[in-house]
Tab-separated table of C-alpha atoms in Angstrom:
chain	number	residue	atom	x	y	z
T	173	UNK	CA	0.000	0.000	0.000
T	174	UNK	CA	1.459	2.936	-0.967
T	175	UNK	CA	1.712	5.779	1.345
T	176	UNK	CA	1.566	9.774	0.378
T	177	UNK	CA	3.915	10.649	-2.010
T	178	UNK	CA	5.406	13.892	-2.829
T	179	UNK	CA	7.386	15.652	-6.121
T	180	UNK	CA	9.962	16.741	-6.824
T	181	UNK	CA	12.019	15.696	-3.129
T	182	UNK	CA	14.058	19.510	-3.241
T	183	UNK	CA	13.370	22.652	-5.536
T	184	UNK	CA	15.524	25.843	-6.127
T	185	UNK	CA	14.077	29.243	-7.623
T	186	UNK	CA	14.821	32.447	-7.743
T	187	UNK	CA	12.631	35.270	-6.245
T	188	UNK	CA	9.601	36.546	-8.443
T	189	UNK	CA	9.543	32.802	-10.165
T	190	UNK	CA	6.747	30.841	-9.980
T	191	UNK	CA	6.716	27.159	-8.484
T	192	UNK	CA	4.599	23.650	-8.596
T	193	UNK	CA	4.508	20.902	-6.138
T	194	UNK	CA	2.741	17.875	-6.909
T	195	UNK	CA	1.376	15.320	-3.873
T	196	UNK	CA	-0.655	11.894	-4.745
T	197	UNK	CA	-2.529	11.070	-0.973
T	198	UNK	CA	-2.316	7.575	0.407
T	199	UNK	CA	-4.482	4.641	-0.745
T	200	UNK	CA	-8.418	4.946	-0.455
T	201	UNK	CA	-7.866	8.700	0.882
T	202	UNK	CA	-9.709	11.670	-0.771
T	203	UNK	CA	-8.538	14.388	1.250
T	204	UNK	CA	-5.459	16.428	0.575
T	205	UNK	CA	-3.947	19.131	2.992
T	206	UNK	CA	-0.991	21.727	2.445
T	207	UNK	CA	1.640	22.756	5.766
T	208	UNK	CA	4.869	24.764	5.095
T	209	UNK	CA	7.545	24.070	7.718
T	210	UNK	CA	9.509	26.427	8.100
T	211	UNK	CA	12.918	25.819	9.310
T	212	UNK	CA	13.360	24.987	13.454
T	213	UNK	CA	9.073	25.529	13.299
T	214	UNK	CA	6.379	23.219	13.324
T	215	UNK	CA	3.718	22.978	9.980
T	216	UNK	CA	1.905	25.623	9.300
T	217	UNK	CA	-1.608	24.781	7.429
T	218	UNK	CA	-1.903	25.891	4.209
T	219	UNK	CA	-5.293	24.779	2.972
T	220	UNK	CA	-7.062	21.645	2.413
T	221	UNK	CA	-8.431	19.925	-0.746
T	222	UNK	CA	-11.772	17.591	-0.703
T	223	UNK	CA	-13.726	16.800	-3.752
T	224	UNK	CA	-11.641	19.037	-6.226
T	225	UNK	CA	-12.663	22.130	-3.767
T	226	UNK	CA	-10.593	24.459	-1.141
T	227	UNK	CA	-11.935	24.005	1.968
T	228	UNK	CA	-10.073	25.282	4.642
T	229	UNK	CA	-7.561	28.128	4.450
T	230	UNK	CA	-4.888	29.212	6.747
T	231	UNK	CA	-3.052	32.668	6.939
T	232	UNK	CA	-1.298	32.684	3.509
T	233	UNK	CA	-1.639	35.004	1.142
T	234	UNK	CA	-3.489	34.852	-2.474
T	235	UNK	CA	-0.293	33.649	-3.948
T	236	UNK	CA	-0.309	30.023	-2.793
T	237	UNK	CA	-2.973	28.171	-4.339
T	238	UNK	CA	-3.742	25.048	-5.183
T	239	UNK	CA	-5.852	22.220	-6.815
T	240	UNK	CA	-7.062	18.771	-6.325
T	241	UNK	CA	-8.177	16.273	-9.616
T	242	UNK	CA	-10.064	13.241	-10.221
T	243	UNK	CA	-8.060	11.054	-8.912
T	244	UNK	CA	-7.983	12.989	-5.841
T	245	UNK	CA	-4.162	13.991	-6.261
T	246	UNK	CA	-3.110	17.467	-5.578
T	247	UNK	CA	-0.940	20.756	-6.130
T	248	UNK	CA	-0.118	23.114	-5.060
T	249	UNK	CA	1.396	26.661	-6.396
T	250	UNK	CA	2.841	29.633	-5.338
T	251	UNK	CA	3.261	32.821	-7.289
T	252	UNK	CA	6.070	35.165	-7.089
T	253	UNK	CA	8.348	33.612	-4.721
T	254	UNK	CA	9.774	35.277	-1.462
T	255	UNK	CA	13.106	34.612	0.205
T	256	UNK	CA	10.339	34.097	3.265
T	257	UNK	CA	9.021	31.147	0.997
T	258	UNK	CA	12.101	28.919	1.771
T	259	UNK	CA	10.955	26.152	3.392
T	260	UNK	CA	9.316	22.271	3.917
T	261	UNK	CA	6.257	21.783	2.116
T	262	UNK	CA	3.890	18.590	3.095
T	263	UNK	CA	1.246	17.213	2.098
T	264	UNK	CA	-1.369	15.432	3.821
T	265	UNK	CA	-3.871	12.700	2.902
T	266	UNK	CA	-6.861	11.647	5.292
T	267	UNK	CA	-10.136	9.918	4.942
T	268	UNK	CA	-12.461	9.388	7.693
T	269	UNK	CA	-10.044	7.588	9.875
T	270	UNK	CA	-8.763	9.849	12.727
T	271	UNK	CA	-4.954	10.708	11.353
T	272	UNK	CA	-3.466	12.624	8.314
T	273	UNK	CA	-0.800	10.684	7.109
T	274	UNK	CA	1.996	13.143	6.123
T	275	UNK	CA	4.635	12.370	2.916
T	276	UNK	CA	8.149	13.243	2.528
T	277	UNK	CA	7.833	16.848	1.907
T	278	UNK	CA	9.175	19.069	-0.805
T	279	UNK	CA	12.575	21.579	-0.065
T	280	UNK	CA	11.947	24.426	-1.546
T	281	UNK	CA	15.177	27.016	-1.688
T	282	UNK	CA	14.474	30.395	-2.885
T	283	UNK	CA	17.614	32.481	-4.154
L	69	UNK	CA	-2.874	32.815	22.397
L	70	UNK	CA	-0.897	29.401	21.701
L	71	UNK	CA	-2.995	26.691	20.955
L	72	UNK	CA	-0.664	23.934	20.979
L	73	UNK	CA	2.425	24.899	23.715
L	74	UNK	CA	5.427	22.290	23.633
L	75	UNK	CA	7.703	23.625	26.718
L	76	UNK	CA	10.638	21.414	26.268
L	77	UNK	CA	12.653	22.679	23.150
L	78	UNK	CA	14.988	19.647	23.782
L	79	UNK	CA	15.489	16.704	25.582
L	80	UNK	CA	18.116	13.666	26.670
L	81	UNK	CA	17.236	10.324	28.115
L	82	UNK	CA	18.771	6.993	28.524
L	83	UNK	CA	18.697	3.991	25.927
L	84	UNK	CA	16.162	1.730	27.171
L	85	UNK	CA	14.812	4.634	30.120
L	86	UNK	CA	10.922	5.858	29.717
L	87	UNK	CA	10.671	10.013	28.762
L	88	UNK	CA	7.690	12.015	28.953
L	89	UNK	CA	7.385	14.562	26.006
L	90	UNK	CA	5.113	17.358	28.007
L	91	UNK	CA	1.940	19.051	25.582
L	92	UNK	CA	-0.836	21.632	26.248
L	93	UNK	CA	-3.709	22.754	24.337
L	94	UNK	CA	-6.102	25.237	24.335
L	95	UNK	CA	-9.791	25.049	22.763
L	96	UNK	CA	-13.212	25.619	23.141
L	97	UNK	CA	-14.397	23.470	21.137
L	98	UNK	CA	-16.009	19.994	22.696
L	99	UNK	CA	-14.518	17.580	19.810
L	100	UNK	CA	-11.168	17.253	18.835
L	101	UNK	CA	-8.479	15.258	18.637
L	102	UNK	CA	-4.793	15.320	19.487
L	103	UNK	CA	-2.121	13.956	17.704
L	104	UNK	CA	1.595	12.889	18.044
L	105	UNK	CA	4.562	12.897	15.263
L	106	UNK	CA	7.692	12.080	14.893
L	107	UNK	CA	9.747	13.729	12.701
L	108	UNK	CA	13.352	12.393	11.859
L	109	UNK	CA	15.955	13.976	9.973
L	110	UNK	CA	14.894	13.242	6.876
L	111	UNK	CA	11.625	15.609	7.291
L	112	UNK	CA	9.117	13.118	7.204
L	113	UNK	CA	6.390	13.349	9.725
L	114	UNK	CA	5.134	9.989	11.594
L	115	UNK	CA	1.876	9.583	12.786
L	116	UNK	CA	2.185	8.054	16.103
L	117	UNK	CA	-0.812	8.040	18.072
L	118	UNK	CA	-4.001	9.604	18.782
L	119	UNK	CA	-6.344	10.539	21.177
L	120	UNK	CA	-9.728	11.644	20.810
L	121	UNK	CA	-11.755	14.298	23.507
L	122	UNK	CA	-14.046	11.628	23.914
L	123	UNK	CA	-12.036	8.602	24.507
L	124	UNK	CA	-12.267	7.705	28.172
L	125	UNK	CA	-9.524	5.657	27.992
L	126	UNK	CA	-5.534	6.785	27.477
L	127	UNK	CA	-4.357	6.032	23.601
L	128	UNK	CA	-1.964	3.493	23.334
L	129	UNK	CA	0.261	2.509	20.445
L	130	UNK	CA	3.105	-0.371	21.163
L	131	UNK	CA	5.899	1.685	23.133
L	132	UNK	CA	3.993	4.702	23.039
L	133	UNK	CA	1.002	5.892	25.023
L	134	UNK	CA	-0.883	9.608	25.637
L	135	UNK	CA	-1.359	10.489	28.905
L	136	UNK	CA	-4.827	12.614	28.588
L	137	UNK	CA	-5.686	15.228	30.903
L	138	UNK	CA	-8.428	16.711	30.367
L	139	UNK	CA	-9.316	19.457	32.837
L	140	UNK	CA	-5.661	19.943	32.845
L	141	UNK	CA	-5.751	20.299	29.024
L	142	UNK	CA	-2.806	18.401	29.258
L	143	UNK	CA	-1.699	15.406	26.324
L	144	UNK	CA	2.001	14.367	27.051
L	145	UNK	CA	3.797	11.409	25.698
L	146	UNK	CA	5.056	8.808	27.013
L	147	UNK	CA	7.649	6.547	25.628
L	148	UNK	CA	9.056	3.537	27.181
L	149	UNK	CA	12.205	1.525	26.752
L	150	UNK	CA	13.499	4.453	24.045
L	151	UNK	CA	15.786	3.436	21.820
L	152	UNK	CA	18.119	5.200	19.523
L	153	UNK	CA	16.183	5.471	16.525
L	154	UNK	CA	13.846	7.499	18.580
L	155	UNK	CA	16.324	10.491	18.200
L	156	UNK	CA	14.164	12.750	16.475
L	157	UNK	CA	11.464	15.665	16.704
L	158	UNK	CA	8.251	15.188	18.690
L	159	UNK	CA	5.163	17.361	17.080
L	160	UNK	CA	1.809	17.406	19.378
L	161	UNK	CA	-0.901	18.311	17.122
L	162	UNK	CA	-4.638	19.255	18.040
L	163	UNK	CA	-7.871	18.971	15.249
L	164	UNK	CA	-10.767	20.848	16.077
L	165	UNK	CA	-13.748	19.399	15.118
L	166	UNK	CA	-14.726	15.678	14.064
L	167	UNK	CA	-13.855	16.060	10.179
L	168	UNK	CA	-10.436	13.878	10.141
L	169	UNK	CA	-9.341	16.352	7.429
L	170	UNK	CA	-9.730	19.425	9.393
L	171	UNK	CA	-6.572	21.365	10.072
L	172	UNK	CA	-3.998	20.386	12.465
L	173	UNK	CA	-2.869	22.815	14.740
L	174	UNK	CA	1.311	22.194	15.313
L	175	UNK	CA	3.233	23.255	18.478
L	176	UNK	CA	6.780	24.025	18.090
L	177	UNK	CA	8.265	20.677	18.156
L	178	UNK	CA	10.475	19.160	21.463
L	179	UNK	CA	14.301	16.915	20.007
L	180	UNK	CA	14.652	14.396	21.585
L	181	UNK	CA	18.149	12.620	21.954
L	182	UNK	CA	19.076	9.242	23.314
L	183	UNK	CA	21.692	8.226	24.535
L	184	UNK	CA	23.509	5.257	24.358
């Protein structure tokens, strides 16, 4: 059973560029969620993706967004990249069991 | 206000020696659910247990179990018999609400080392 999955594993842009992260959720799961990790911080929730719709947004501005397909996979985007933007990204997948299940993460580096 | 507060920014215990990771929470609301991960070098984070404001009874998963508190608004964990692949970061996580996809609330994270 294959667990979240997460492309590409590191990234490095340049500020003002634009970036895509991809995310395919666990097995049987059809929703997606977004956290950026800064470094030495805990996740910070991004929003959340159920039946090809946002649902839940945290405090980021209009230049992350994302979008969920079919097949319940997910991206997510972010528009004119900040040094601030540096960080972990992770996805999440969940059902209606009780956990997310978290997957590898993307590095982003922005120059 | 913090809703998640992790006090212990870092941590040492014995191989083999039980540790207590200490978590606190703040909500209102009557359902949620808090949450445990691990998180190793390599960035990935590890579901490790959870514990639901309902549950009567104290989450247990293998060496790990949640000691719930709630009038204390307390979640700690407990590991026993830690071993050295438990070096890592602890997250304590809360969920408001009964939707399994609802957002998780982080706290900042406690390292934990062991020592052989």
């Amino acid at each position: 059973d294959a667990g979240v999955t997460q492309s590409p594993t590191h990234l490095i842009k340049t500020r003002g560029q634009q970036v895509t992260l991809r995310c395919s959720p666990k097995s049987g799961h059809d929703t997606v969620s977004w956290y950026q990790q800064a470094l030495g911080q805990g996740p910070q929730f991004i929003f959340q993706y159920y039946e090809e719709e946002e649902r839940q947004r945290g405090n980021f501005p209009d230049r992350f967004s994302g979008h969920q397909f079919p097949n319940y996979s997910s991206e997510l985007n972010v528009n004119a990249l900040l040094l601030g933007d540096s960080a972990l990204y992770l996805c999440a997948s969940s059902w209606t069991g009780r956990a997310q299940f978290f997957g590898p993460g993307t590095r982003l580096t922005v120059l | 206000a913090q809703k998640i507060t992790q006090t212990q920014p870092g941590m040492f215990v014995q191989e083999k020696e039980a540790v207590t990771l200490d978590c606190t929470y703040d909500t209102s609301d009557p359902s949620y659910g808090l949450f445990w991960y691990k998180q190793p070098s390599s960035g990935e984070m590890i579901f490790l247990i959870y514990q639901g404001s309902y549950d009567q009874q104290n989450a247990t998963e293998g060496r790990y179990s949640l000691n719930f508190q709630k009038a204390r608004k307390s979640a700690n964990l407990v590991i026993s018999a830690s071993q050295l692949g438990d070096s890592a970061m602890y997250f304590c996580a809360m969920r408001e609400g009964e939707n399994a996809g609802n957002m998780l609330t982080f706290g900042g994270g406690t390292r934990l080392m062991v020592k052989p």
